[in-house]
Amino acid sequence: MQLQDALTIPKIFIGLDIHKKSWSVSIQTDLFFHRTFSMPSVAEDLYQYVERTFPNHEVALVYEAGCCGFSAARYFLNLGWHVLVVNPSDVKTGDKERYQKTDALDSKNLSNQLKAGVLRSVYIPTEAHEQFTTLARHRTQITKKLRQSKSQIKSMLLFHGIEIPPAYDNSNWNKDFIVWLENIEFSSPCGKLALQGKIRMYQFIRLEYLEIANQMRAHCRKTCKNDYNLLRSIPGIGGYLSSVILAECGDLRRFNNEGQFSSYIGLVPGIYNSGGSEKCLGITPRSRSQLRSYLVEAAWIAIRKDAEMQQY
């Protein structure tokens, strides 16, 4: 009886082309194409339209992952809709769509492929997990700013012909080097003021750099202590990298095997095999690039510390 009811429930398929201020919406049922229209980017408005126009329908919706994140997906999931968020590279397009690209055509193409059942959703994180990921990526941005700040100070010294002592000329800046920088004298007060400003900027960024790492570790010890400690027990992986793995991947139990985990991170090769010709295209560009870089670095650290691993 339940199977019969499931087969008789009418269905609608919604393709969304999402932008900051507007959505292009294409709706079709399992029998006919309804319409394509544009609307403000308000999820509640789309829900009200569907409720008025298609009451008692089973709703499936899809849109491409992008700058608008997963807030719309979570809203519609809470309504009981079937929601897919797809990688834009996985959406099939014909040659015609490459030369005639509009929001309306994109949403209609998504709706057609959703109805055909050929789309595969990416992982939709919870709101808490997504915000933790945002914190981890903010730390990555701060790291880039810290390197930029160091480079600016060294560039200024080079420009004014000031040589850095060999003991300090490396990537690890200690307190003695900062004291040496603060004691540099210029022929004009302006040079001293400029350097002091750059030093203050560096010190502020460095404090933020250290504080965010501490916040991430504290969050993991509070919310997922067991997984955090298990990751820390792996050679080459410390507290900060453990927190980054949890921030980028969420619950690691959602991966059925190591192949799925490697594919998610991007530690798999690109392969071209056709007509007896086989080529290795290098590591795949589809990746969690920052996490992949961290794991490669962690592997080298583990090799250096483990004499047995150096044999392989």
Short mmCIF file of N, CA and C in Angstrom, two decimals, residues 94-191:
data_model
loop_
_atom_site.label_atom_id
_atom_site.label_comp_id
_atom_site.label_asym_id
_atom_site.label_seq_id
_atom_site.Cartn_x
_atom_site.Cartn_y
_atom_site.Cartn_z
N GLY A 94 25.48 20.74 -23.31
CA GLY A 94 25.75 20.49 -24.71
C GLY A 94 26.54 21.61 -25.34
N ASP A 95 26.93 21.41 -26.57
CA ASP A 95 27.72 22.44 -27.26
C ASP A 95 26.91 23.72 -27.42
N LYS A 96 25.60 23.60 -27.61
CA LYS A 96 24.76 24.78 -27.78
C LYS A 96 24.77 25.66 -26.54
N GLU A 97 24.75 25.04 -25.34
CA GLU A 97 24.72 25.81 -24.10
C GLU A 97 26.01 26.59 -23.87
N ARG A 98 27.09 26.16 -24.51
CA ARG A 98 28.35 26.88 -24.35
C ARG A 98 28.33 28.23 -25.07
N TYR A 99 27.50 28.34 -26.10
CA TYR A 99 27.42 29.59 -26.86
C TYR A 99 26.16 30.39 -26.54
N GLN A 100 25.19 29.74 -25.92
CA GLN A 100 23.97 30.44 -25.53
C GLN A 100 23.73 30.17 -24.04
N LYS A 101 24.38 30.94 -23.22
CA LYS A 101 24.29 30.74 -21.77
C LYS A 101 23.49 31.87 -21.13
N THR A 102 22.38 31.52 -20.50
CA THR A 102 21.58 32.47 -19.73
C THR A 102 21.17 31.78 -18.44
N ASP A 103 20.75 32.58 -17.47
CA ASP A 103 20.29 32.01 -16.20
C ASP A 103 19.07 31.11 -16.41
N ALA A 104 18.18 31.51 -17.30
CA ALA A 104 16.98 30.71 -17.56
C ALA A 104 17.34 29.35 -18.14
N LEU A 105 18.28 29.34 -19.10
CA LEU A 105 18.69 28.07 -19.70
C LEU A 105 19.41 27.19 -18.69
N ASP A 106 20.22 27.81 -17.82
CA ASP A 106 20.93 27.03 -16.81
C ASP A 106 19.96 26.37 -15.83
N SER A 107 18.97 27.12 -15.37
CA SER A 107 18.01 26.54 -14.42
C SER A 107 17.17 25.45 -15.08
N LYS A 108 16.82 25.65 -16.35
CA LYS A 108 16.03 24.63 -17.05
C LYS A 108 16.86 23.36 -17.25
N ASN A 109 18.14 23.52 -17.56
CA ASN A 109 19.02 22.36 -17.72
C ASN A 109 19.14 21.59 -16.41
N LEU A 110 19.24 22.31 -15.29
CA LEU A 110 19.31 21.66 -13.99
C LEU A 110 18.02 20.89 -13.69
N SER A 111 16.90 21.52 -14.00
CA SER A 111 15.61 20.86 -13.76
C SER A 111 15.48 19.59 -14.59
N ASN A 112 15.91 19.63 -15.87
CA ASN A 112 15.83 18.46 -16.73
C ASN A 112 16.70 17.32 -16.21
N GLN A 113 17.92 17.66 -15.78
CA GLN A 113 18.82 16.61 -15.30
C GLN A 113 18.39 16.07 -13.94
N LEU A 114 17.76 16.91 -13.14
CA LEU A 114 17.22 16.43 -11.87
C LEU A 114 16.11 15.42 -12.12
N LYS A 115 15.25 15.73 -13.07
CA LYS A 115 14.16 14.82 -13.40
C LYS A 115 14.69 13.51 -13.96
N ALA A 116 15.76 13.59 -14.74
CA ALA A 116 16.35 12.38 -15.33
C ALA A 116 17.12 11.55 -14.30
N GLY A 117 17.43 12.14 -13.15
CA GLY A 117 18.13 11.41 -12.10
C GLY A 117 19.60 11.19 -12.35
N VAL A 118 20.25 12.11 -13.06
CA VAL A 118 21.66 11.93 -13.41
C VAL A 118 22.59 12.79 -12.56
N LEU A 119 22.03 13.57 -11.62
CA LEU A 119 22.85 14.47 -10.82
C LEU A 119 23.21 13.82 -9.49
N ARG A 120 24.38 14.18 -8.99
CA ARG A 120 24.85 13.66 -7.71
C ARG A 120 25.23 14.84 -6.82
N SER A 121 24.68 14.86 -5.62
CA SER A 121 24.88 15.99 -4.73
C SER A 121 26.23 15.91 -4.03
N VAL A 122 26.78 17.08 -3.74
CA VAL A 122 27.92 17.15 -2.85
C VAL A 122 27.41 17.06 -1.41
N TYR A 123 28.32 16.92 -0.48
CA TYR A 123 27.96 16.84 0.93
C TYR A 123 27.43 18.19 1.41
N ILE A 124 26.27 18.18 2.06
CA ILE A 124 25.67 19.40 2.60
C ILE A 124 25.96 19.44 4.10
N PRO A 125 26.82 20.33 4.56
CA PRO A 125 27.20 20.35 5.98
C PRO A 125 26.11 20.98 6.84
N THR A 126 26.18 20.68 8.12
CA THR A 126 25.31 21.37 9.06
C THR A 126 25.78 22.82 9.22
N GLU A 127 24.93 23.63 9.80
CA GLU A 127 25.30 25.04 9.98
C GLU A 127 26.51 25.19 10.89
N ALA A 128 26.56 24.38 11.97
CA ALA A 128 27.69 24.45 12.90
C ALA A 128 28.99 24.03 12.22
N HIS A 129 28.92 22.96 11.43
CA HIS A 129 30.12 22.49 10.73
C HIS A 129 30.58 23.52 9.70
N GLU A 130 29.64 24.12 9.00
CA GLU A 130 30.00 25.11 7.99
C GLU A 130 30.69 26.32 8.62
N GLN A 131 30.23 26.73 9.79
CA GLN A 131 30.85 27.87 10.46
C GLN A 131 32.23 27.52 11.00
N PHE A 132 32.41 26.26 11.43
CA PHE A 132 33.74 25.81 11.85
C PHE A 132 34.70 25.81 10.66
N THR A 133 34.21 25.40 9.50
CA THR A 133 35.02 25.44 8.28
C THR A 133 35.41 26.87 7.94
N THR A 134 34.48 27.80 8.13
CA THR A 134 34.78 29.21 7.88
C THR A 134 35.91 29.70 8.77
N LEU A 135 35.91 29.27 10.04
CA LEU A 135 36.98 29.65 10.95
C LEU A 135 38.32 29.09 10.48
N ALA A 136 38.32 27.84 10.04
CA ALA A 136 39.57 27.23 9.55
C ALA A 136 40.10 27.96 8.32
N ARG A 137 39.22 28.36 7.44
CA ARG A 137 39.67 29.05 6.23
C ARG A 137 40.08 30.49 6.53
N HIS A 138 39.49 31.07 7.57
CA HIS A 138 39.96 32.39 8.01
C HIS A 138 41.40 32.29 8.49
N ARG A 139 41.72 31.19 9.19
CA ARG A 139 43.10 30.98 9.63
C ARG A 139 44.05 30.89 8.43
N THR A 140 43.60 30.23 7.36
CA THR A 140 44.41 30.14 6.15
C THR A 140 44.66 31.53 5.55
N GLN A 141 43.62 32.36 5.54
CA GLN A 141 43.77 33.72 5.03
C GLN A 141 44.74 34.54 5.88
N ILE A 142 44.67 34.34 7.21
CA ILE A 142 45.58 35.05 8.11
C ILE A 142 47.01 34.59 7.88
N THR A 143 47.20 33.30 7.59
CA THR A 143 48.54 32.79 7.31
C THR A 143 49.13 33.49 6.09
N LYS A 144 48.33 33.68 5.06
CA LYS A 144 48.81 34.38 3.86
C LYS A 144 49.16 35.82 4.18
N LYS A 145 48.35 36.47 5.01
CA LYS A 145 48.63 37.87 5.39
C LYS A 145 49.91 37.96 6.22
N LEU A 146 50.15 36.93 7.05
CA LEU A 146 51.38 36.93 7.85
C LEU A 146 52.60 36.84 6.96
N ARG A 147 52.56 35.95 5.97
CA ARG A 147 53.68 35.85 5.02
C ARG A 147 53.84 37.16 4.25
N GLN A 148 52.74 37.76 3.87
CA GLN A 148 52.80 39.02 3.14
C GLN A 148 53.41 40.12 4.00
N SER A 149 53.07 40.16 5.29
CA SER A 149 53.62 41.17 6.19
C SER A 149 55.12 41.01 6.35
N LYS A 150 55.58 39.77 6.48
CA LYS A 150 57.03 39.52 6.58
C LYS A 150 57.74 39.96 5.31
N SER A 151 57.13 39.63 4.18
CA SER A 151 57.74 39.98 2.90
C SER A 151 57.84 41.50 2.74
N GLN A 152 56.83 42.23 3.19
CA GLN A 152 56.85 43.68 3.07
C GLN A 152 57.96 44.30 3.93
N ILE A 153 58.16 43.76 5.12
CA ILE A 153 59.23 44.28 5.99
C ILE A 153 60.60 44.01 5.37
N LYS A 154 60.79 42.79 4.87
CA LYS A 154 62.08 42.47 4.26
C LYS A 154 62.32 43.28 2.99
N SER A 155 61.25 43.50 2.23
CA SER A 155 61.39 44.30 1.00
C SER A 155 61.78 45.73 1.32
N MET A 156 61.22 46.28 2.40
CA MET A 156 61.56 47.65 2.80
C MET A 156 63.03 47.74 3.20
N LEU A 157 63.50 46.74 3.96
CA LEU A 157 64.91 46.76 4.36
C LEU A 157 65.82 46.65 3.15
N LEU A 158 65.46 45.77 2.21
CA LEU A 158 66.26 45.62 1.00
C LEU A 158 66.27 46.91 0.20
N PHE A 159 65.13 47.56 0.09
CA PHE A 159 65.03 48.79 -0.69
C PHE A 159 65.91 49.90 -0.13
N HIS A 160 66.03 49.95 1.19
CA HIS A 160 66.84 51.01 1.83
C HIS A 160 68.26 50.56 2.13
N GLY A 161 68.64 49.38 1.59
CA GLY A 161 70.02 48.95 1.71
C GLY A 161 70.41 48.49 3.10
N ILE A 162 69.47 48.01 3.88
CA ILE A 162 69.75 47.53 5.23
C ILE A 162 69.87 46.01 5.18
N GLU A 163 71.02 45.49 5.57
CA GLU A 163 71.27 44.06 5.50
C GLU A 163 70.84 43.37 6.78
N ILE A 164 70.11 42.26 6.63
CA ILE A 164 69.67 41.49 7.79
C ILE A 164 70.80 40.58 8.24
N PRO A 165 71.14 40.54 9.53
CA PRO A 165 72.20 39.65 10.01
C PRO A 165 71.90 38.19 9.65
N PRO A 166 72.90 37.40 9.29
CA PRO A 166 72.68 36.00 8.89
C PRO A 166 71.92 35.18 9.93
N ALA A 167 72.07 35.49 11.22
CA ALA A 167 71.39 34.73 12.26
C ALA A 167 69.88 34.92 12.22
N TYR A 168 69.42 36.04 11.64
CA TYR A 168 67.99 36.34 11.59
C TYR A 168 67.38 36.14 10.21
N ASP A 169 68.23 35.89 9.22
CA ASP A 169 67.74 35.85 7.84
C ASP A 169 67.15 34.48 7.51
N ASN A 170 65.98 34.19 8.08
CA ASN A 170 65.27 32.94 7.81
C ASN A 170 63.78 33.18 8.00
N SER A 171 63.00 32.15 7.81
CA SER A 171 61.54 32.31 7.86
C SER A 171 60.99 32.32 9.27
N ASN A 172 61.80 31.91 10.26
CA ASN A 172 61.33 31.88 11.65
C ASN A 172 61.79 33.14 12.38
N TRP A 173 60.86 34.00 12.68
CA TRP A 173 61.18 35.26 13.33
C TRP A 173 61.01 35.12 14.84
N ASN A 174 62.10 35.34 15.58
CA ASN A 174 62.03 35.27 17.04
C ASN A 174 61.99 36.67 17.64
N LYS A 175 61.92 36.73 18.96
CA LYS A 175 61.81 38.03 19.64
C LYS A 175 63.06 38.88 19.44
N ASP A 176 64.22 38.24 19.38
CA ASP A 176 65.47 38.99 19.18
C ASP A 176 65.46 39.72 17.84
N PHE A 177 64.91 39.08 16.82
CA PHE A 177 64.86 39.73 15.51
C PHE A 177 63.91 40.93 15.54
N ILE A 178 62.79 40.81 16.22
CA ILE A 178 61.86 41.93 16.33
C ILE A 178 62.52 43.09 17.07
N VAL A 179 63.27 42.77 18.13
CA VAL A 179 64.00 43.84 18.86
C VAL A 179 65.01 44.50 17.95
N TRP A 180 65.69 43.71 17.13
CA TRP A 180 66.66 44.28 16.19
C TRP A 180 65.97 45.20 15.18
N LEU A 181 64.80 44.79 14.69
CA LEU A 181 64.05 45.63 13.76
C LEU A 181 63.65 46.95 14.41
N GLU A 182 63.21 46.88 15.64
CA GLU A 182 62.75 48.10 16.33
C GLU A 182 63.89 49.07 16.61
N ASN A 183 65.10 48.58 16.65
CA ASN A 183 66.25 49.44 16.96
C ASN A 183 66.95 49.97 15.71
N ILE A 184 66.44 49.64 14.54
CA ILE A 184 67.04 50.16 13.30
C ILE A 184 66.82 51.67 13.23
N GLU A 185 67.85 52.40 12.92
CA GLU A 185 67.77 53.86 12.79
C GLU A 185 67.82 54.27 11.33
N PHE A 186 67.00 55.24 10.96
CA PHE A 186 66.96 55.80 9.61
C PHE A 186 67.42 57.25 9.66
N SER A 187 67.86 57.75 8.53
CA SER A 187 68.32 59.15 8.46
C SER A 187 67.17 60.12 8.60
N SER A 188 65.95 59.67 8.34
CA SER A 188 64.77 60.52 8.45
C SER A 188 63.75 59.84 9.37
N PRO A 189 63.01 60.62 10.16
CA PRO A 189 61.99 60.02 11.04
C PRO A 189 60.92 59.24 10.28
N CYS A 190 60.69 59.61 9.04
CA CYS A 190 59.63 58.95 8.27
C CYS A 190 59.95 57.47 8.05
N GLY A 191 61.22 57.16 7.81
CA GLY A 191 61.60 55.76 7.62
C GLY A 191 61.34 54.94 8.87
#
